[in-house]
Coordinates of C-alpha atoms in Angstrom, one line a residue:
X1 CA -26.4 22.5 10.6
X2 CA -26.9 20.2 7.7
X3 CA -28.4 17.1 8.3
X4 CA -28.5 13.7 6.2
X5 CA -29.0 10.3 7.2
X6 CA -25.1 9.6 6.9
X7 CA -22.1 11.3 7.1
X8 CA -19.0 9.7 5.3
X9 CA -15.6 11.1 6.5
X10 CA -13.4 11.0 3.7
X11 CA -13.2 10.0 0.1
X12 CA -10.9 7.9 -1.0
X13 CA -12.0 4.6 -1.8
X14 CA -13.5 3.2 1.5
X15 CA -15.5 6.4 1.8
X16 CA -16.9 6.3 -2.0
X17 CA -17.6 3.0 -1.6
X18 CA -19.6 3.1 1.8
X19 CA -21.4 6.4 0.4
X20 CA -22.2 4.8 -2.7
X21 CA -23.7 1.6 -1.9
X22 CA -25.8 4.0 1.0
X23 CA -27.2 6.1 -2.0
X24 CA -27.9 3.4 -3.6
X25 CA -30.3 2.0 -1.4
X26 CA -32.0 4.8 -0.4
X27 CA -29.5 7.1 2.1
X28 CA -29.0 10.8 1.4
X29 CA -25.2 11.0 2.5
X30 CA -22.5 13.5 2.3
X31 CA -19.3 13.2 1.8
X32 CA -16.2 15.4 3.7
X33 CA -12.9 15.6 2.4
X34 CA -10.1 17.2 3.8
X35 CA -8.1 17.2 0.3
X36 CA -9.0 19.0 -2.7
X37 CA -9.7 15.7 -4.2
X38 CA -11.3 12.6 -4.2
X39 CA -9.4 9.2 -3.9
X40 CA -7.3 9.8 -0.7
X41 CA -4.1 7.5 -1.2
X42 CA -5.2 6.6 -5.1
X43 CA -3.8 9.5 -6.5
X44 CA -2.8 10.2 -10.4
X45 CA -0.4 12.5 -11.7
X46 CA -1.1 13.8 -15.0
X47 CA 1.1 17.1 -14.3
X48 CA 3.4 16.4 -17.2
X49 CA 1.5 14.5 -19.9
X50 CA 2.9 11.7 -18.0
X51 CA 0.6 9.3 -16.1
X52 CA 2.1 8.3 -12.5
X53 CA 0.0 6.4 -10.1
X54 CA 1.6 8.0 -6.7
X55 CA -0.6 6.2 -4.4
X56 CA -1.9 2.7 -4.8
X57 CA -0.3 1.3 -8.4
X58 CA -1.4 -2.6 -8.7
X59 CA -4.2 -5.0 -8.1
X60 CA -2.3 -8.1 -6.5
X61 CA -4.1 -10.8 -7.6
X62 CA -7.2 -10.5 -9.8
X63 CA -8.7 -14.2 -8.8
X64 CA -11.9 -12.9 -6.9
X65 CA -11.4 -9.3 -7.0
X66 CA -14.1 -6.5 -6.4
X67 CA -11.6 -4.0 -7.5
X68 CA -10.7 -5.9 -10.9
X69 CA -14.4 -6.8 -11.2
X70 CA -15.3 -3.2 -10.5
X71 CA -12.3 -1.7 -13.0
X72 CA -13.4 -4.3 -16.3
X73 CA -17.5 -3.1 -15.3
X74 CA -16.1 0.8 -15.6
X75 CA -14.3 0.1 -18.4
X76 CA -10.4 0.6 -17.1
X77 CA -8.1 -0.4 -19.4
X78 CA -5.7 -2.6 -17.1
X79 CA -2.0 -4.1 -17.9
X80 CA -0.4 -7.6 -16.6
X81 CA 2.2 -7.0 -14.9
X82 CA 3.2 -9.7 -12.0
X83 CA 5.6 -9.3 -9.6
X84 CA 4.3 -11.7 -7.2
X85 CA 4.8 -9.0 -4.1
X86 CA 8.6 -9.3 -3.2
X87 CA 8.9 -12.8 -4.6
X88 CA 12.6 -14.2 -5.2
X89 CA 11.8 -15.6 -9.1
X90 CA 8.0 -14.7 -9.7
X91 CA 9.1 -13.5 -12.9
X92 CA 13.0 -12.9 -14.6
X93 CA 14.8 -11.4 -11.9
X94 CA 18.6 -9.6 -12.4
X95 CA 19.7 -10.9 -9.0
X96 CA 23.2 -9.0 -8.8
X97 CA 25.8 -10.2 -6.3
X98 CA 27.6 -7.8 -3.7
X99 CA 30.4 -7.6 -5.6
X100 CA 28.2 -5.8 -8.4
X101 CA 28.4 -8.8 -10.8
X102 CA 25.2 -10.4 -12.1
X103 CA 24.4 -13.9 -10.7
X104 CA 25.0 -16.4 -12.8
X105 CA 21.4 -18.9 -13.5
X106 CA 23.2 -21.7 -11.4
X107 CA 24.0 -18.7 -8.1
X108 CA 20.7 -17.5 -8.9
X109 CA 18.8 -20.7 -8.3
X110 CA 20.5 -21.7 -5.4
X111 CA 20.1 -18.3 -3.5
X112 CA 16.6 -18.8 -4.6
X113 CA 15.9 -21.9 -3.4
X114 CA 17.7 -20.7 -0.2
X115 CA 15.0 -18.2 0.4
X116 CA 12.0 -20.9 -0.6
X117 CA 13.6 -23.0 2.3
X118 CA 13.8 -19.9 4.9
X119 CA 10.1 -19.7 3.6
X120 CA 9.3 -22.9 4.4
X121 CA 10.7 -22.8 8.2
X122 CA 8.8 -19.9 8.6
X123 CA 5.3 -21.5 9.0
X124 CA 5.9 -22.9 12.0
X125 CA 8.3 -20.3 13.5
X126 CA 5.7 -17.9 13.3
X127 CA 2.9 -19.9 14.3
X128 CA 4.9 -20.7 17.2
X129 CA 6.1 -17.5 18.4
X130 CA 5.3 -14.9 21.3
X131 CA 2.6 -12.0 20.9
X132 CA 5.6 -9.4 21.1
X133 CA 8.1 -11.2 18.8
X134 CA 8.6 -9.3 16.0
X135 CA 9.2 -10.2 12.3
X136 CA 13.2 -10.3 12.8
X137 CA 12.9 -13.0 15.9
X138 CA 10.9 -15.4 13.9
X139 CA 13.4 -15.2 10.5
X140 CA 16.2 -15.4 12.8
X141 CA 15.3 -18.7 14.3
X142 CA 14.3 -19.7 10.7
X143 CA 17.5 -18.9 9.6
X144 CA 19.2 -20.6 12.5
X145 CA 17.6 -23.7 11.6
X146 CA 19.7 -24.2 8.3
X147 CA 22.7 -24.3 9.7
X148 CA 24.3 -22.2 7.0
X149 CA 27.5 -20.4 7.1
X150 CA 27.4 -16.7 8.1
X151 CA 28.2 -15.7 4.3
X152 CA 25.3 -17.5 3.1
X153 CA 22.9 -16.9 5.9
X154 CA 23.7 -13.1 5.5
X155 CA 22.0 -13.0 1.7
X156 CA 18.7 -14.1 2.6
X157 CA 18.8 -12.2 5.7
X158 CA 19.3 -9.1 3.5
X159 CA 16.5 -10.3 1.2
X160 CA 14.2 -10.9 4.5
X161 CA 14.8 -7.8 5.6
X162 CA 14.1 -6.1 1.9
X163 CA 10.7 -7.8 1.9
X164 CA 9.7 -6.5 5.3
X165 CA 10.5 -2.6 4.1
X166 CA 9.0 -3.1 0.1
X167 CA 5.1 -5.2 1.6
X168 CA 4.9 -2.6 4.6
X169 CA 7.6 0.1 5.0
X170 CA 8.7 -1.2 8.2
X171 CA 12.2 -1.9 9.2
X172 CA 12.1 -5.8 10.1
X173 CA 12.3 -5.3 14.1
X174 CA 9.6 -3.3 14.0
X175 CA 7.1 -5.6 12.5
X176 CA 4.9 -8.0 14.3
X177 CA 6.0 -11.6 13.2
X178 CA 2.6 -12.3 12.0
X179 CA 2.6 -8.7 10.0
X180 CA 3.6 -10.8 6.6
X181 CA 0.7 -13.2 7.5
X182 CA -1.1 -11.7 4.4
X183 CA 1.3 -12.0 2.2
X184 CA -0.5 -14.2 -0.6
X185 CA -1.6 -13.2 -4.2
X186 CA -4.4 -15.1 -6.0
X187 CA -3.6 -15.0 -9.6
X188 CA -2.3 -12.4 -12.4
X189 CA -1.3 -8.7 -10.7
X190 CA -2.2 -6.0 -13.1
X191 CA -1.5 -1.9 -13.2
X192 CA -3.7 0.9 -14.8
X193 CA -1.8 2.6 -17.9
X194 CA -4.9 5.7 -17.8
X195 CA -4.4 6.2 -14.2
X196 CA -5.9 4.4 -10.7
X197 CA -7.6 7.6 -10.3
X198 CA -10.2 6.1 -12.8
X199 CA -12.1 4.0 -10.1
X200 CA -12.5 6.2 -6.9
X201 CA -13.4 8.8 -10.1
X202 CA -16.6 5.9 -11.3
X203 CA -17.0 5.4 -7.5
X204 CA -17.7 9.3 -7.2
X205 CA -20.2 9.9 -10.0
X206 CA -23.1 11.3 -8.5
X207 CA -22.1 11.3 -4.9
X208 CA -22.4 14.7 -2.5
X209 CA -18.6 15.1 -1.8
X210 CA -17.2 18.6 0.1
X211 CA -13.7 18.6 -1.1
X212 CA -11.3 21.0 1.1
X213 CA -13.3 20.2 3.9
X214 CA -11.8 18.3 7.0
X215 CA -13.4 17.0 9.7
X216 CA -12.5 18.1 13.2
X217 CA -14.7 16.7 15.6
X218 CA -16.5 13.5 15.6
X219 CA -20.0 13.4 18.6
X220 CA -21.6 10.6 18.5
X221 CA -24.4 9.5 20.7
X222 CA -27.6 6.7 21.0
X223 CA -29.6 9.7 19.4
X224 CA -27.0 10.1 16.4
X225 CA -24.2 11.8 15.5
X226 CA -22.4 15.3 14.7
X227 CA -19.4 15.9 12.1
X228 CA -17.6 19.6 12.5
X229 CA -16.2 21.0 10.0
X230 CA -14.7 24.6 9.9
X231 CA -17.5 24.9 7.5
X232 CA -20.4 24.2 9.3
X233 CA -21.4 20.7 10.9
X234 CA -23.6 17.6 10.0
X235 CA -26.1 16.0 11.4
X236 CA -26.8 12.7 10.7
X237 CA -28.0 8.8 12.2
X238 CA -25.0 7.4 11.5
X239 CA -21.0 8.3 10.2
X240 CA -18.6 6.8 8.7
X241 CA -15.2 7.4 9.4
X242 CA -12.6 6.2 6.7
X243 CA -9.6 8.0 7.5
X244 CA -6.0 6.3 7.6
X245 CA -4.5 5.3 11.2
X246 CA -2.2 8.1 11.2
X247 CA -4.9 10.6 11.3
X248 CA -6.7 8.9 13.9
X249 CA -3.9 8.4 16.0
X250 CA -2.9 12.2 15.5
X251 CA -5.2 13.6 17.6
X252 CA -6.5 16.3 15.2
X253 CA -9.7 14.8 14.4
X254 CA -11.0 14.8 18.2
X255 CA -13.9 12.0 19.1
X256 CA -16.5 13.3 22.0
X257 CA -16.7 10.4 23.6
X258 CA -13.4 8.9 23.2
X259 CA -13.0 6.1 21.0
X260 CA -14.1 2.9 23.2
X261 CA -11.0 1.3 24.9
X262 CA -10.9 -1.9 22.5
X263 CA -10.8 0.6 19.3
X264 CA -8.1 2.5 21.3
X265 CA -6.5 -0.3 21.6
X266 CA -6.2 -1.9 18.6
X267 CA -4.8 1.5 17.1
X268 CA -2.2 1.7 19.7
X269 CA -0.4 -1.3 18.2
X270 CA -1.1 -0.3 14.5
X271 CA 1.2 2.3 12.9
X272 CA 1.9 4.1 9.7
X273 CA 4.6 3.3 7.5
X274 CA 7.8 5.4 5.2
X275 CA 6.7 4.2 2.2
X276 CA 8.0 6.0 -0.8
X277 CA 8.1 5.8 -4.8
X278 CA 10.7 7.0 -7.4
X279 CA 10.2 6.8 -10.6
X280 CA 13.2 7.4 -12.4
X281 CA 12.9 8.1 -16.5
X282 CA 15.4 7.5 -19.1
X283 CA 16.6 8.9 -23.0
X284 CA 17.2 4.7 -23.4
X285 CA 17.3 1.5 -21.8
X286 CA 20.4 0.4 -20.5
X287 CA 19.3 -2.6 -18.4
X288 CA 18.5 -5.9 -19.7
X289 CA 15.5 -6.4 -21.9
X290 CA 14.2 -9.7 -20.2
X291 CA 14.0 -8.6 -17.1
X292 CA 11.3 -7.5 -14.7
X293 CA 13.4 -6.2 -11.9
X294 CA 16.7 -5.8 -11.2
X295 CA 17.9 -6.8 -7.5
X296 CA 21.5 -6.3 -5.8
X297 CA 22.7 -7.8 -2.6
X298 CA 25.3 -6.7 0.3
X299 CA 25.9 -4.0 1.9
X300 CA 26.1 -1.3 -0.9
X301 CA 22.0 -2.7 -0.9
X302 CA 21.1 -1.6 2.7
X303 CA 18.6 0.9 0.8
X304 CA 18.6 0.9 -3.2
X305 CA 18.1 -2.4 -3.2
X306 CA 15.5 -2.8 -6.1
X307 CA 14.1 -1.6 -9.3
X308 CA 11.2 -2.5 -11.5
X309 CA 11.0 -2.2 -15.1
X310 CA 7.9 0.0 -16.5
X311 CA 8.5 0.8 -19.6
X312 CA 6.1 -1.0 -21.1
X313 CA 3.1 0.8 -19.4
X314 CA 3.4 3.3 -22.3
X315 CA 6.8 2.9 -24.1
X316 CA 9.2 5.4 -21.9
X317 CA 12.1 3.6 -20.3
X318 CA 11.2 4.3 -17.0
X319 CA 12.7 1.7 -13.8
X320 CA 10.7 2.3 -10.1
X321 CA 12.5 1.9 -6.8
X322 CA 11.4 2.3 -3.3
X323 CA 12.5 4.6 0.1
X324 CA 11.0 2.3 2.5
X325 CA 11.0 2.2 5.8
X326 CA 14.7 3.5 7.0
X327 CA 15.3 4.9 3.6
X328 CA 12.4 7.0 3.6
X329 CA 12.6 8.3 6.9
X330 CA 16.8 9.6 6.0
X331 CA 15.9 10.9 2.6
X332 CA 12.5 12.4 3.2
X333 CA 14.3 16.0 3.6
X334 CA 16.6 15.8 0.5
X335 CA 15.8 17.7 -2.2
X336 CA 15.8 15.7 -6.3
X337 CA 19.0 16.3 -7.1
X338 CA 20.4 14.5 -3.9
X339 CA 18.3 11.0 -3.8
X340 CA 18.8 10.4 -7.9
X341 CA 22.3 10.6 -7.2
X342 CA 22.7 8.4 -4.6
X343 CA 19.6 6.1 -6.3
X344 CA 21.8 6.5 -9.4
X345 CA 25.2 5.7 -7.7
X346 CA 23.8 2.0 -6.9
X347 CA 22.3 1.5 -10.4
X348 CA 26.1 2.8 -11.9
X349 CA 27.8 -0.2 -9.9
X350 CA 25.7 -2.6 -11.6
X351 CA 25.6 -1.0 -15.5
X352 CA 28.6 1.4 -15.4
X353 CA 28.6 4.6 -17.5
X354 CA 25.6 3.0 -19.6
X355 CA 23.2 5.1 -17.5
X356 CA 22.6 8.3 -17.7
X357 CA 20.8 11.1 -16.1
X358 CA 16.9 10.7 -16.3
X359 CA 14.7 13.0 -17.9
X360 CA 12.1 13.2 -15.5
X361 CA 11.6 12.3 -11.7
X362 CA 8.7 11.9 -9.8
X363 CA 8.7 10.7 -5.8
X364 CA 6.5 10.6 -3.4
X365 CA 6.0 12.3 0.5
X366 CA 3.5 10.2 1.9
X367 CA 4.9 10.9 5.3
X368 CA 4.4 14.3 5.4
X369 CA 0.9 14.5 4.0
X370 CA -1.7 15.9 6.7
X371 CA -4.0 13.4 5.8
X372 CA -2.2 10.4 5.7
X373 CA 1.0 10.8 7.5
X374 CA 1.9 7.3 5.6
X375 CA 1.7 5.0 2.9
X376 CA -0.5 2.6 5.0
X377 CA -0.7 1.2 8.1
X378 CA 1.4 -2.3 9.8
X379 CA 1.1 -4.5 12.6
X380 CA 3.8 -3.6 15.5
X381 CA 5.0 -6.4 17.9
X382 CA 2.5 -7.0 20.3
X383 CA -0.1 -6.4 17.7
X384 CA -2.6 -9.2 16.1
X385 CA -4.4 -9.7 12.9
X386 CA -7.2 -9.1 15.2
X387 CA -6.3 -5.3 15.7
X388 CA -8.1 -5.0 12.6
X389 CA -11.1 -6.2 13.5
X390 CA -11.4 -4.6 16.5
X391 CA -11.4 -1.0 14.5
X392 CA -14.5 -1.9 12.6
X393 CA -16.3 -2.9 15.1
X394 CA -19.8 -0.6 15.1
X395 CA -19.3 2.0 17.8
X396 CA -22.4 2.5 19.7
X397 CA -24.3 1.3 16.3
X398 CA -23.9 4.8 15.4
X399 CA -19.9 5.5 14.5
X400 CA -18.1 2.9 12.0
X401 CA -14.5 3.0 11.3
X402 CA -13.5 2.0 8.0
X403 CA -10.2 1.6 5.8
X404 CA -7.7 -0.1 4.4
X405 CA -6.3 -0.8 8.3
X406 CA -9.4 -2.4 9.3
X407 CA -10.1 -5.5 7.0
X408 CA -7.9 -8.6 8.5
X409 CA -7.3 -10.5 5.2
X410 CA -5.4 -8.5 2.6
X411 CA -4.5 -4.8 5.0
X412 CA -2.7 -2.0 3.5
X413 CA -4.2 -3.2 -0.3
X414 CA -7.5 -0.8 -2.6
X415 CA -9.5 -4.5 -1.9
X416 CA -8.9 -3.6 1.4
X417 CA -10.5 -0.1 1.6
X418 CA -13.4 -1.3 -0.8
X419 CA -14.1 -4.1 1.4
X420 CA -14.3 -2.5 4.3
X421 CA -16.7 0.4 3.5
X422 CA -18.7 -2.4 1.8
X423 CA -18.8 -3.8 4.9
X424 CA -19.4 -0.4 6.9
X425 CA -22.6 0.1 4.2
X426 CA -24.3 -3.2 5.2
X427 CA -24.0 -2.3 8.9
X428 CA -25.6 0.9 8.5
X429 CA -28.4 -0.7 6.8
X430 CA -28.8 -3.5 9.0
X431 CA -28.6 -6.2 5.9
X432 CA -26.6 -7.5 3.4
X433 CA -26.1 -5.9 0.1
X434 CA -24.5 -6.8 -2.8
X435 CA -21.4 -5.6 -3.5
X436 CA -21.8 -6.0 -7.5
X437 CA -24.5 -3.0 -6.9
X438 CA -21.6 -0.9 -7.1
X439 CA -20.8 -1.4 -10.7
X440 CA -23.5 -3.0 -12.0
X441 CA -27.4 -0.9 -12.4
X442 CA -29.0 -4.4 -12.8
X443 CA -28.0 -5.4 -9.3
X444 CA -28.5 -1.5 -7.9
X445 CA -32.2 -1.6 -8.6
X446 CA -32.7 -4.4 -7.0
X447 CA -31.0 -2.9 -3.7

């Protein structure tokens, strides 16, 4: 058996993070990974002389950000590109009717401003509902509250359900009516044109990471802990466990004793989403040149509902849509040729024989990764922003759980995970440390 003062389960971002700032002050840690890679749900693929973040793809809002203050300190080359989360007019929208036709900027605006008033109702409708309402009770009696005809009410019930699947790959009735509570970006978004990969890569340098080396058995105890591998085990004072709900919840990493009944808990009411990406490439543009993203309403939108324009990441026309939630979970089984043609079917009603085939496709599976088993984790009804909380609790001040799914303020979000095994780091040393050690050897030496 191998012993070090901490043992870090898992390297993605959260476990890099925790394992770095560790190191930094003094810790001889190891890292195990189950993947033969670092970055756990940042992941790059370069497989093509393409670059295609498959994972985690923006920073929402760079006002304040470790992660944007940790990619300028590494040198990432980083491009605007704001879509304000599943905002109605953040930037130009192609908002197209269900009859196919684009809206006109009069139809436009007033749909819009039909949603900002839903919006608006929603404050208190949330605020005031039940523990086991979910996200469809609360828009429901938001959208009651207008007294609009059933045409009109139907649009932004569409477009309520839409942002439900696209922030957390959720069908609406399955989300906890406070599972949008984080919804809120603070200032610019921006994307990484060289890759995500970059960061958990600078995050990495010089860290002790097993790659193909998952963890099956967590002991933990006043005297310490034990991590087993099928390659030997680790000894250590303390671990840090960083894997994503879906793991934790799947039984095959095995906890001796049993995670504490709050923990337990807290992960009962916490799921994994179907979140997945397609990036579809083109021989030209056929869509409009002012536009951002291209939206279309009705029926014929129940799951190609939206695409996003990212050509100019590096100059190939190249649109992004989204299985989420039900979409994901019927598709995940067909093979490329299947979903572009019904992805392609939608995009046809809109732009007629001006689109063609694409030259390349790239989608994710997410769901069927071991080591995920999701994009990211939500809040089910009967769950509260609390849930969270309760998962990073220190466990016997020995065991820490860390991850994207335990931070309260901005889940399911890179911040998230860095945060969090920030936060997991300070509680293994017993004091604060500064984050900015991370990126910056000034503030390191002084740790």
């Amino acid at each position: 058996m191998e012993n070090v003062d901490t043992v870090v389960v898992g390297a993605g971002v959260a476990g890099l993070t925790a394992a770095r700032l560790l190191e930094i002050a003094g810790h001889r840690c190891v890292l195990v990974e189950a993947r033969d890679r670092i970055g756990g749900r940042v992941s790059t693929d370069r497989s093509d002389g393409r670059v295609t973040d498959l994972g985690a793809s923006w920073i929402h809002g760079v006002t304040d950000s470790p992660v944007a203050a940790a990619a300028a300190a590494f040198g990432l080359r980083t491009i605007e590109f704001t879509v304000g989360g599943y905002q109605p007019d953040s930037r130009p929208i192609a908002h197209y009717g269900p009859d196919g036709g684009r809206l006109g900027d009069d139809q436009a605006r007033r749909y819009v401003d039909d949603i900002r008033a839903v919006d608006a109702a929603l404050h208190a409708t949330i605020a005031a509902s039940g523990p086991d309402d979910s996200y469809r009770d609360v828009t429901e009696a938001a959208l009651a509250a207008q007294g609009w005809d059933a045409e009109r009410a139907q649009r932004v019930r569409e477009y309520l359900e839409h942002r439900a699947e696209e922030q957390y790959g959720a069908w609406i009735d399955d989300l906890a009516a406070h599972g949008l509570d984080d919804d809120a970006i603070d200032g610019d978004e921006v994307v990484f044109p060289d890759g995500y990969d970059e960061l958990p890569a600078h995050l990495a340098a010089g860290l002790d990471v097993r790659l193909s080396t998952p963890a099956t058995r967590v002991e933990w105890s006043p005297a310490g802990v034990l991590v087993a591998t099928d390659d030997g085990a680790f000894g250590a004072r303390h671990a840090i466990v960083t894997v994503p709900v879906g793991v934790l919840t799947s039984g095959e990493l095995l906890f001796s004793p049993a995670l504490p009944d709050a923990h337990a808990a807290a992960l009962s009411r916490l799921t994994m989403n179907r979140f997945e990406k397609v990036f579809l490439r083109f021989p030209e543009r056929f869509w409009e040149p002012d536009v951002y993203a291209i939206r279309q309403q009705g029926p014929e939108g129940r799951w190609w509902h939206s695409w996003y324009d990212l050509t100019r990441l590096d100059g190939e026309p190249t649109l992004l849509t989204f299985a989420a939630g039900p979409a994901a979970e019927v598709t995940a089984d067909w093979d490329d040729e299947r979903l572009v043609a019904s992805v392609l079917a939608q995009l046809r009603r809109l732009y007629g024989d001006r689109v063609p085939a694409p030259t390349a496709v790239h989608r994710t599976a997410w769901q069927h990764d071991p080591w995920s088993r999701g994009s990211y984790a939500f809040m089910r009804p009967g769950s509260t922003t609390a849930d969270h909380d309760d998962l990073a609790v220190p466990i016997g001040d020995r065991l820490h759980l860390a991850g994207e799914a335990t931070w309260t303020e901005d889940p399911a979000t890179v911040t998230a995970a860095l945060l969090s095994g920030h936060r997991a780091a300070e509680r293994v040393l017993g004091r604060p440390v500064a984050i900015d050690a991370l990126w910056d050897d000034e503030v390191a030496r002084a740790v």
